């Protein structure tokens, strides 16, 4: 990754317009060709530094549901419970955190009614309480990483 | 707004991202049997109505060196959450800021902010500074650093165009 790659990633995290040739303006800004933008993006995706170039959705507006959930998992069961939770395709990501509630994961479902089913299912199968902390309001969702 | 069957076909096809070519919407259209102009019109409308927040790169922040991630939470009186949330949202280094339902008594916290950084001590120092400047630590609070990452699904999940509805992700 060189300085141009970093500038490209910084620039493209802000999003670009949906136009016929979306990379043309960015290429001009960075002083490289449109084809080079495309090739660099492909190389960054291939190397695993970018997950993709594409849309970021608002799940609720798309008709789905999302929540943040947490479980207090006994240490000796941690691996097993992580495996159980992660097996759900509805679980987007799962982090260990330093707190008695030590497993935190995001659940997103296509249909709103499926969300509670997943949480209930995890409760039932793990025998552990699953805390449900749905979002009420967002104040900032910029999530941007300056390189 | 209504998300139509044709929109959903596009959304499903976009799961792994746009084709990386100079005219990605033409390539996307070719894959689903739509003209480039129709793809642009449909995606433009999804963006205008807020179903799509933005088109851009989705980074793998761990891989890019952002390994320290602190979730800071406070239990703030209901009437003050929104004003404090809006204040914190304007701070540099805050990557996400939300209000969430509390789950008392074990989890009384309702105001969340995330700080991502390369170094744990620096993130912690920034968090302390943020809390001090907004007098946040008069309320019950915690800082939860992330440990192991067990799963991160990069792509949007959608079984297929025939399946109705879609869903999202958040950091």
mmCIF file of C-alpha atoms in Angstrom:
data_model
loop_
_atom_site.group_PDB
_atom_site.id
_atom_site.type_symbol
_atom_site.label_atom_id
_atom_site.label_comp_id
_atom_site.label_asym_id
_atom_site.label_seq_id
_atom_site.Cartn_x
_atom_site.Cartn_y
_atom_site.Cartn_z
ATOM 1 C CA UNK A 1 0.000 0.000 0.000
ATOM 2 C CA UNK A 2 1.524 3.311 -1.070
ATOM 3 C CA UNK A 3 0.569 6.963 -0.644
ATOM 4 C CA UNK A 4 -1.843 6.850 -3.575
ATOM 5 C CA UNK A 5 -3.605 3.792 -2.147
ATOM 6 C CA UNK A 6 -3.987 5.573 1.164
ATOM 7 C CA UNK A 7 -5.355 8.703 -0.498
ATOM 8 C CA UNK A 8 -7.732 6.545 -2.520
ATOM 9 C CA UNK A 9 -9.050 4.750 0.559
ATOM 10 C CA UNK A 10 -9.418 8.008 2.489
ATOM 11 C CA UNK A 11 -11.269 9.601 -0.392
ATOM 12 C CA UNK A 12 -13.539 6.668 -1.140
ATOM 13 C CA UNK A 13 -14.630 6.197 2.456
ATOM 14 C CA UNK A 14 -16.604 9.417 2.041
ATOM 15 C CA UNK A 15 -18.598 7.913 -0.768
ATOM 16 C CA UNK A 16 -18.968 8.927 -4.397
ATOM 17 C CA UNK A 17 -21.857 9.816 -6.661
ATOM 18 C CA UNK A 18 -23.793 7.144 -8.521
ATOM 19 C CA UNK A 19 -22.876 8.011 -12.094
ATOM 20 C CA UNK A 20 -21.989 6.175 -15.286
ATOM 21 C CA UNK A 21 -18.249 6.510 -14.644
ATOM 22 C CA UNK A 22 -17.969 6.908 -10.885
ATOM 23 C CA UNK A 23 -14.166 6.611 -10.717
ATOM 24 C CA UNK A 24 -13.355 9.285 -13.269
ATOM 25 C CA UNK A 25 -13.529 12.303 -10.949
ATOM 26 C CA UNK A 26 -11.558 10.523 -8.220
ATOM 27 C CA UNK A 27 -8.880 9.585 -10.748
ATOM 28 C CA UNK A 28 -8.542 13.218 -11.771
ATOM 29 C CA UNK A 29 -8.327 14.318 -8.132
ATOM 30 C CA UNK A 30 -5.517 11.843 -7.474
ATOM 31 C CA UNK A 31 -3.727 12.429 -10.768
ATOM 32 C CA UNK A 32 -3.947 8.814 -11.963
ATOM 33 C CA UNK A 33 -5.971 7.162 -14.703
ATOM 34 C CA UNK A 34 -9.449 5.806 -14.242
ATOM 35 C CA UNK A 35 -8.144 2.310 -15.029
ATOM 36 C CA UNK A 36 -5.490 2.701 -12.325
ATOM 37 C CA UNK A 37 -8.182 3.537 -9.757
ATOM 38 C CA UNK A 38 -10.043 0.379 -10.700
ATOM 39 C CA UNK A 39 -6.875 -1.762 -10.654
ATOM 40 C CA UNK A 40 -5.732 -0.399 -7.313
ATOM 41 C CA UNK A 41 -9.150 -1.018 -5.763
ATOM 42 C CA UNK A 42 -9.145 -4.580 -7.049
ATOM 43 C CA UNK A 43 -5.654 -5.162 -5.609
ATOM 44 C CA UNK A 44 -6.734 -3.744 -2.217
ATOM 45 C CA UNK A 45 -9.795 -5.995 -2.167
ATOM 46 C CA UNK A 46 -7.682 -9.010 -3.205
ATOM 47 C CA UNK A 47 -5.172 -8.346 -0.431
ATOM 48 C CA UNK A 48 -7.968 -8.180 2.155
ATOM 49 C CA UNK A 49 -7.485 -4.550 3.220
ATOM 50 C CA UNK A 50 -10.854 -3.565 1.761
ATOM 51 C CA UNK A 51 -13.889 -5.761 2.067
ATOM 52 C CA UNK A 52 -15.507 -4.244 -1.010
ATOM 53 C CA UNK A 53 -16.535 -1.171 -2.920
ATOM 54 C CA UNK A 54 -20.265 -0.794 -2.847
ATOM 55 C CA UNK A 55 -23.346 0.391 -1.010
ATOM 56 C CA UNK A 56 -23.718 0.778 2.721
ATOM 57 C CA UNK A 57 -27.357 0.272 3.603
ATOM 58 C CA UNK A 58 -29.715 1.520 6.233
ATOM 59 C CA UNK A 59 -31.138 -1.832 7.332
ATOM 60 C CA UNK A 60 -34.334 -0.440 8.810
ATOM 61 C CA UNK A 61 -35.172 1.504 5.668
ATOM 62 C CA UNK A 62 -34.624 -1.651 3.693
ATOM 63 C CA UNK A 63 -37.300 -3.311 5.809
ATOM 64 C CA UNK A 64 -35.031 -5.345 8.071
ATOM 65 C CA UNK A 65 -34.093 -5.154 11.745
ATOM 66 C CA UNK A 66 -30.774 -4.826 13.577
ATOM 67 C CA UNK A 67 -29.719 -5.001 17.189
ATOM 68 C CA UNK A 68 -26.655 -5.176 19.390
ATOM 69 C CA UNK A 69 -26.772 -8.141 21.767
ATOM 70 C CA UNK A 70 -24.556 -9.282 24.617
ATOM 71 C CA UNK A 71 -24.116 -12.406 26.736
ATOM 72 C CA UNK A 72 -22.233 -13.054 29.982
ATOM 73 C CA UNK A 73 -20.476 -16.265 28.995
ATOM 74 C CA UNK A 74 -18.609 -18.388 31.566
ATOM 75 C CA UNK A 75 -14.939 -18.541 30.520
ATOM 76 C CA UNK A 76 -14.883 -22.303 30.116
ATOM 77 C CA UNK A 77 -17.812 -22.176 27.699
ATOM 78 C CA UNK A 78 -16.617 -19.218 25.662
ATOM 79 C CA UNK A 79 -15.439 -21.091 22.575
ATOM 80 C CA UNK A 80 -18.555 -23.253 22.400
ATOM 81 C CA UNK A 81 -20.955 -20.351 22.778
ATOM 82 C CA UNK A 82 -19.015 -18.297 20.204
ATOM 83 C CA UNK A 83 -19.354 -21.167 17.774
ATOM 84 C CA UNK A 84 -23.075 -21.460 18.449
ATOM 85 C CA UNK A 85 -23.659 -17.711 17.983
ATOM 86 C CA UNK A 86 -21.453 -17.311 14.927
ATOM 87 C CA UNK A 87 -23.164 -20.150 13.115
ATOM 88 C CA UNK A 88 -26.208 -17.916 12.564
ATOM 89 C CA UNK A 89 -25.944 -16.164 9.217
ATOM 90 C CA UNK A 90 -27.873 -13.310 10.869
ATOM 91 C CA UNK A 91 -24.913 -12.586 13.175
ATOM 92 C CA UNK A 92 -22.868 -9.905 11.441
ATOM 93 C CA UNK A 93 -19.941 -9.641 13.797
ATOM 94 C CA UNK A 94 -18.964 -10.792 17.212
ATOM 95 C CA UNK A 95 -16.367 -9.314 19.564
ATOM 96 C CA UNK A 96 -15.087 -10.346 22.944
ATOM 97 C CA UNK A 97 -15.147 -7.363 25.319
ATOM 98 C CA UNK A 98 -13.770 -6.788 28.791
ATOM 99 C CA UNK A 99 -16.834 -6.838 31.008
ATOM 100 C CA UNK A 100 -18.957 -9.505 32.748
ATOM 101 C CA UNK A 101 -21.053 -9.194 29.562
ATOM 102 C CA UNK A 102 -18.115 -10.479 27.572
ATOM 103 C CA UNK A 103 -19.586 -11.407 24.183
ATOM 104 C CA UNK A 104 -21.022 -8.663 21.971
ATOM 105 C CA UNK A 105 -22.547 -9.261 18.585
ATOM 106 C CA UNK A 106 -24.703 -7.550 15.998
ATOM 107 C CA UNK A 107 -27.727 -9.404 14.679
ATOM 108 C CA UNK A 108 -29.434 -8.254 11.496
ATOM 109 C CA UNK A 109 -32.399 -9.948 9.891
ATOM 110 C CA UNK A 110 -34.265 -9.463 6.672
ATOM 111 C CA UNK A 111 -37.649 -9.609 8.348
ATOM 112 C CA UNK A 112 -38.196 -7.696 11.599
ATOM 113 C CA UNK A 113 -39.965 -10.626 13.287
ATOM 114 C CA UNK A 114 -37.000 -12.929 12.725
ATOM 115 C CA UNK A 115 -34.759 -10.844 15.010
ATOM 116 C CA UNK A 116 -36.424 -11.881 18.279
ATOM 117 C CA UNK A 117 -36.571 -15.487 17.089
ATOM 118 C CA UNK A 118 -32.798 -15.541 16.663
ATOM 119 C CA UNK A 119 -32.212 -14.053 20.118
ATOM 120 C CA UNK A 120 -34.683 -16.454 21.711
ATOM 121 C CA UNK A 121 -33.119 -19.365 19.904
ATOM 122 C CA UNK A 122 -29.653 -18.424 21.193
ATOM 123 C CA UNK A 123 -31.052 -18.077 24.741
ATOM 124 C CA UNK A 124 -32.657 -21.456 24.538
ATOM 125 C CA UNK A 125 -29.691 -23.301 23.027
ATOM 126 C CA UNK A 126 -27.021 -21.702 25.203
ATOM 127 C CA UNK A 127 -29.060 -21.582 28.400
ATOM 128 C CA UNK A 128 -27.736 -18.036 28.861
ATOM 129 C CA UNK A 129 -29.513 -14.683 29.026
ATOM 130 C CA UNK A 130 -29.117 -12.657 25.821
ATOM 131 C CA UNK A 131 -29.283 -8.894 26.404
ATOM 132 C CA UNK A 132 -30.914 -6.946 23.609
ATOM 133 C CA UNK A 133 -29.847 -3.309 23.147
ATOM 134 C CA UNK A 134 -31.583 -1.987 20.028
ATOM 135 C CA UNK A 135 -30.633 1.409 18.743
ATOM 136 C CA UNK A 136 -33.041 4.235 19.478
ATOM 137 C CA UNK A 137 -31.209 7.042 17.768
ATOM 138 C CA UNK A 138 -28.016 7.576 15.872
ATOM 139 C CA UNK A 139 -26.012 10.735 16.444
ATOM 140 C CA UNK A 140 -23.023 9.886 14.317
ATOM 141 C CA UNK A 141 -22.357 7.008 11.969
ATOM 142 C CA UNK A 142 -19.320 8.313 10.118
ATOM 143 C CA UNK A 143 -17.119 5.297 10.935
ATOM 144 C CA UNK A 144 -14.121 6.398 8.940
ATOM 145 C CA UNK A 145 -10.488 5.403 9.241
ATOM 146 C CA UNK A 146 -7.943 7.990 8.199
ATOM 147 C CA UNK A 147 -4.852 6.387 6.680
ATOM 148 C CA UNK B 1 -40.435 4.036 0.219
ATOM 149 C CA UNK B 2 -41.119 0.839 -1.658
ATOM 150 C CA UNK B 3 -38.189 -1.368 -2.466
ATOM 151 C CA UNK B 4 -39.305 -3.326 -5.502
ATOM 152 C CA UNK B 5 -38.459 -6.811 -6.683
ATOM 153 C CA UNK B 6 -36.112 -5.388 -9.298
ATOM 154 C CA UNK B 7 -34.375 -3.271 -6.651
ATOM 155 C CA UNK B 8 -33.898 -6.402 -4.596
ATOM 156 C CA UNK B 9 -32.323 -8.173 -7.518
ATOM 157 C CA UNK B 10 -29.758 -5.386 -7.690
ATOM 158 C CA UNK B 11 -29.215 -5.451 -3.936
ATOM 159 C CA UNK B 12 -28.597 -9.198 -4.012
ATOM 160 C CA UNK B 13 -26.166 -8.857 -6.893
ATOM 161 C CA UNK B 14 -24.321 -6.103 -4.997
ATOM 162 C CA UNK B 15 -23.605 -8.315 -1.996
ATOM 163 C CA UNK B 16 -19.968 -8.693 -2.879
ATOM 164 C CA UNK B 17 -19.627 -5.139 -4.061
ATOM 165 C CA UNK B 18 -19.644 -3.430 -7.424
ATOM 166 C CA UNK B 19 -17.652 -4.966 -10.263
ATOM 167 C CA UNK B 20 -14.361 -3.049 -10.357
ATOM 168 C CA UNK B 21 -14.402 -1.769 -13.913
ATOM 169 C CA UNK B 22 -14.690 1.708 -15.381
ATOM 170 C CA UNK B 23 -18.430 1.367 -15.919
ATOM 171 C CA UNK B 24 -19.481 -0.751 -12.944
ATOM 172 C CA UNK B 25 -23.199 -0.058 -13.289
ATOM 173 C CA UNK B 26 -23.181 -1.331 -16.871
ATOM 174 C CA UNK B 27 -21.449 -4.523 -15.690
ATOM 175 C CA UNK B 28 -23.908 -4.856 -12.825
ATOM 176 C CA UNK B 29 -26.792 -4.376 -15.255
ATOM 177 C CA UNK B 30 -25.411 -7.018 -17.591
ATOM 178 C CA UNK B 31 -25.331 -9.491 -14.712
ATOM 179 C CA UNK B 32 -29.005 -8.959 -13.868
ATOM 180 C CA UNK B 33 -30.396 -8.181 -17.301
ATOM 181 C CA UNK B 34 -30.958 -4.455 -16.870
ATOM 182 C CA UNK B 35 -29.743 -1.500 -18.872
ATOM 183 C CA UNK B 36 -27.090 0.706 -17.264
ATOM 184 C CA UNK B 37 -29.556 3.614 -17.250
ATOM 185 C CA UNK B 38 -32.098 1.583 -15.306
ATOM 186 C CA UNK B 39 -29.472 0.493 -12.776
ATOM 187 C CA UNK B 40 -28.416 4.111 -12.274
ATOM 188 C CA UNK B 41 -31.989 5.263 -11.892
ATOM 189 C CA UNK B 42 -32.873 2.564 -9.356
ATOM 190 C CA UNK B 43 -29.720 2.904 -7.265
ATOM 191 C CA UNK B 44 -29.948 6.691 -7.428
ATOM 192 C CA UNK B 45 -33.441 6.518 -5.998
ATOM 193 C CA UNK B 46 -32.392 4.102 -3.225
ATOM 194 C CA UNK B 47 -29.660 6.566 -2.304
ATOM 195 C CA UNK B 48 -31.927 9.613 -2.383
ATOM 196 C CA UNK B 49 -34.436 7.936 -0.104
ATOM 197 C CA UNK B 50 -31.758 6.848 2.351
ATOM 198 C CA UNK B 51 -32.046 3.083 1.856
ATOM 199 C CA UNK B 52 -28.449 3.292 0.663
ATOM 200 C CA UNK B 53 -26.417 5.584 2.898
ATOM 201 C CA UNK B 54 -23.494 5.862 0.524
ATOM 202 C CA UNK B 55 -21.464 4.138 -2.156
ATOM 203 C CA UNK B 56 -17.852 3.827 -1.125
ATOM 204 C CA UNK B 57 -15.171 1.510 0.178
ATOM 205 C CA UNK B 58 -15.778 -0.638 3.216
ATOM 206 C CA UNK B 59 -12.412 -1.115 4.916
ATOM 207 C CA UNK B 60 -11.163 -3.948 7.091
ATOM 208 C CA UNK B 61 -10.018 -1.752 9.924
ATOM 209 C CA UNK B 62 -8.122 -4.444 11.837
ATOM 210 C CA UNK B 63 -6.091 -5.247 8.763
ATOM 211 C CA UNK B 64 -5.363 -1.543 8.285
ATOM 212 C CA UNK B 65 -3.893 -1.270 11.764
ATOM 213 C CA UNK B 66 -6.891 0.032 13.708
ATOM 214 C CA UNK B 67 -6.778 -2.658 16.360
ATOM 215 C CA UNK B 68 -7.780 -0.796 19.492
ATOM 216 C CA UNK B 69 -11.503 -0.259 19.658
ATOM 217 C CA UNK B 70 -13.195 1.139 22.728
ATOM 218 C CA UNK B 71 -16.918 1.128 23.290
ATOM 219 C CA UNK B 72 -17.623 3.884 25.836
ATOM 220 C CA UNK B 73 -21.010 3.825 27.521
ATOM 221 C CA UNK B 74 -22.823 6.069 29.987
ATOM 222 C CA UNK B 75 -26.119 5.835 31.846
ATOM 223 C CA UNK B 76 -27.471 9.318 31.209
ATOM 224 C CA UNK B 77 -30.874 10.633 32.385
ATOM 225 C CA UNK B 78 -33.413 10.278 29.567
ATOM 226 C CA UNK B 79 -33.912 13.994 29.084
ATOM 227 C CA UNK B 80 -30.223 14.637 28.463
ATOM 228 C CA UNK B 81 -29.212 11.788 26.172
ATOM 229 C CA UNK B 82 -30.000 13.494 22.887
ATOM 230 C CA UNK B 83 -28.201 16.749 23.606
ATOM 231 C CA UNK B 84 -25.121 14.945 24.916
ATOM 232 C CA UNK B 85 -25.145 12.507 22.008
ATOM 233 C CA UNK B 86 -25.201 15.369 19.530
ATOM 234 C CA UNK B 87 -22.332 17.087 21.353
ATOM 235 C CA UNK B 88 -20.130 14.000 21.358
ATOM 236 C CA UNK B 89 -21.003 13.221 17.746
ATOM 237 C CA UNK B 90 -19.152 16.349 16.694
ATOM 238 C CA UNK B 91 -15.892 15.314 18.363
ATOM 239 C CA UNK B 92 -12.987 14.193 16.217
ATOM 240 C CA UNK B 93 -11.998 10.525 16.755
ATOM 241 C CA UNK B 94 -15.537 9.461 17.604
ATOM 242 C CA UNK B 95 -16.321 6.866 14.949
ATOM 243 C CA UNK B 96 -19.892 6.037 15.968
ATOM 244 C CA UNK B 97 -22.340 7.487 18.482
ATOM 245 C CA UNK B 98 -25.731 6.000 19.365
ATOM 246 C CA UNK B 99 -28.507 5.961 21.852
ATOM 247 C CA UNK B 100 -29.616 2.434 22.726
ATOM 248 C CA UNK B 101 -32.199 0.861 24.978
ATOM 249 C CA UNK B 102 -30.690 0.031 28.358
ATOM 250 C CA UNK B 103 -31.126 -3.434 29.868
ATOM 251 C CA UNK B 104 -31.145 -2.692 33.615
ATOM 252 C CA UNK B 105 -30.117 -3.610 36.196
ATOM 253 C CA UNK B 106 -27.133 -5.366 34.670
ATOM 254 C CA UNK B 107 -26.707 -2.954 31.798
ATOM 255 C CA UNK B 108 -28.078 0.521 32.625
ATOM 256 C CA UNK B 109 -26.195 2.339 29.862
ATOM 257 C CA UNK B 110 -27.999 4.199 27.091
ATOM 258 C CA UNK B 111 -25.391 6.438 25.430
ATOM 259 C CA UNK B 112 -22.682 4.769 23.363
ATOM 260 C CA UNK B 113 -19.692 6.039 21.502
ATOM 261 C CA UNK B 114 -16.914 4.169 19.756
ATOM 262 C CA UNK B 115 -13.324 5.271 19.411
ATOM 263 C CA UNK B 116 -11.083 3.293 17.064
ATOM 264 C CA UNK B 117 -7.332 3.723 17.071
ATOM 265 C CA UNK B 118 -4.018 2.047 16.491
ATOM 266 C CA UNK B 119 -2.938 2.095 20.096
ATOM 267 C CA UNK B 120 -4.891 1.207 23.218
ATOM 268 C CA UNK B 121 -3.310 3.820 25.490
ATOM 269 C CA UNK B 122 -3.948 6.589 22.982
ATOM 270 C CA UNK B 123 -7.580 5.540 22.587
ATOM 271 C CA UNK B 124 -8.012 5.429 26.344
ATOM 272 C CA UNK B 125 -6.439 8.881 26.767
ATOM 273 C CA UNK B 126 -8.679 10.314 24.066
ATOM 274 C CA UNK B 127 -11.709 8.745 25.737
ATOM 275 C CA UNK B 128 -10.806 10.256 29.107
ATOM 276 C CA UNK B 129 -10.350 13.657 27.523
ATOM 277 C CA UNK B 130 -13.706 13.392 25.757
ATOM 278 C CA UNK B 131 -15.504 12.384 28.948
ATOM 279 C CA UNK B 132 -13.856 15.213 30.884
ATOM 280 C CA UNK B 133 -14.675 17.923 28.387
ATOM 281 C CA UNK B 134 -18.363 16.976 28.327
ATOM 282 C CA UNK B 135 -18.574 16.214 32.077
ATOM 283 C CA UNK B 136 -19.819 12.767 31.229
ATOM 284 C CA UNK B 137 -18.330 10.810 34.065
ATOM 285 C CA UNK B 138 -20.743 12.151 36.654
ATOM 286 C CA UNK B 139 -22.986 9.354 35.368
ATOM 287 C CA UNK B 140 -22.308 5.639 35.646
ATOM 288 C CA UNK B 141 -19.947 4.666 32.859
ATOM 289 C CA UNK B 142 -17.716 1.945 31.442
ATOM 290 C CA UNK B 143 -15.105 1.589 28.747
ATOM 291 C CA UNK B 144 -15.141 -1.808 27.050
ATOM 292 C CA UNK B 145 -12.191 -2.565 24.842
ATOM 293 C CA UNK B 146 -12.671 -5.224 22.251
ATOM 294 C CA UNK B 147 -10.678 -8.385 22.610
ATOM 295 C CA UNK B 148 -10.727 -11.129 20.086
ATOM 296 C CA UNK B 149 -12.796 -10.620 16.984
ATOM 297 C CA UNK B 150 -14.698 -13.827 16.386
ATOM 298 C CA UNK B 151 -16.565 -12.919 13.297
ATOM 299 C CA UNK B 152 -16.754 -10.067 10.873
ATOM 300 C CA UNK B 153 -18.966 -10.541 7.936
ATOM 301 C CA UNK B 154 -17.836 -8.007 5.394
ATOM 302 C CA UNK B 155 -20.592 -8.458 2.921
ATOM 303 C CA UNK B 156 -24.227 -7.733 3.159
ATOM 304 C CA UNK B 157 -26.108 -10.970 3.544
ATOM 305 C CA UNK B 158 -29.078 -11.774 1.407
ATOM 306 C CA UNK B 159 -29.932 -15.318 0.363
ATOM 307 C CA UNK B 160 -31.226 -14.433 -3.053
ATOM 308 C CA UNK B 161 -33.467 -12.224 -5.100
ATOM 309 C CA UNK B 162 -36.481 -14.447 -4.541
ATOM 310 C CA UNK B 163 -36.276 -13.875 -0.811
ATOM 311 C CA UNK B 164 -38.013 -10.704 0.246
ATOM 312 C CA UNK B 165 -36.422 -7.966 2.321
ATOM 313 C CA UNK B 166 -32.831 -7.236 3.092
ATOM 314 C CA UNK B 167 -30.709 -6.306 5.981
ATOM 315 C CA UNK B 168 -27.802 -4.247 7.038
ATOM 316 C CA UNK B 169 -24.782 -3.983 9.148
ATOM 317 C CA UNK B 170 -23.297 -1.506 11.467
ATOM 318 C CA UNK B 171 -19.942 -0.976 13.035
#
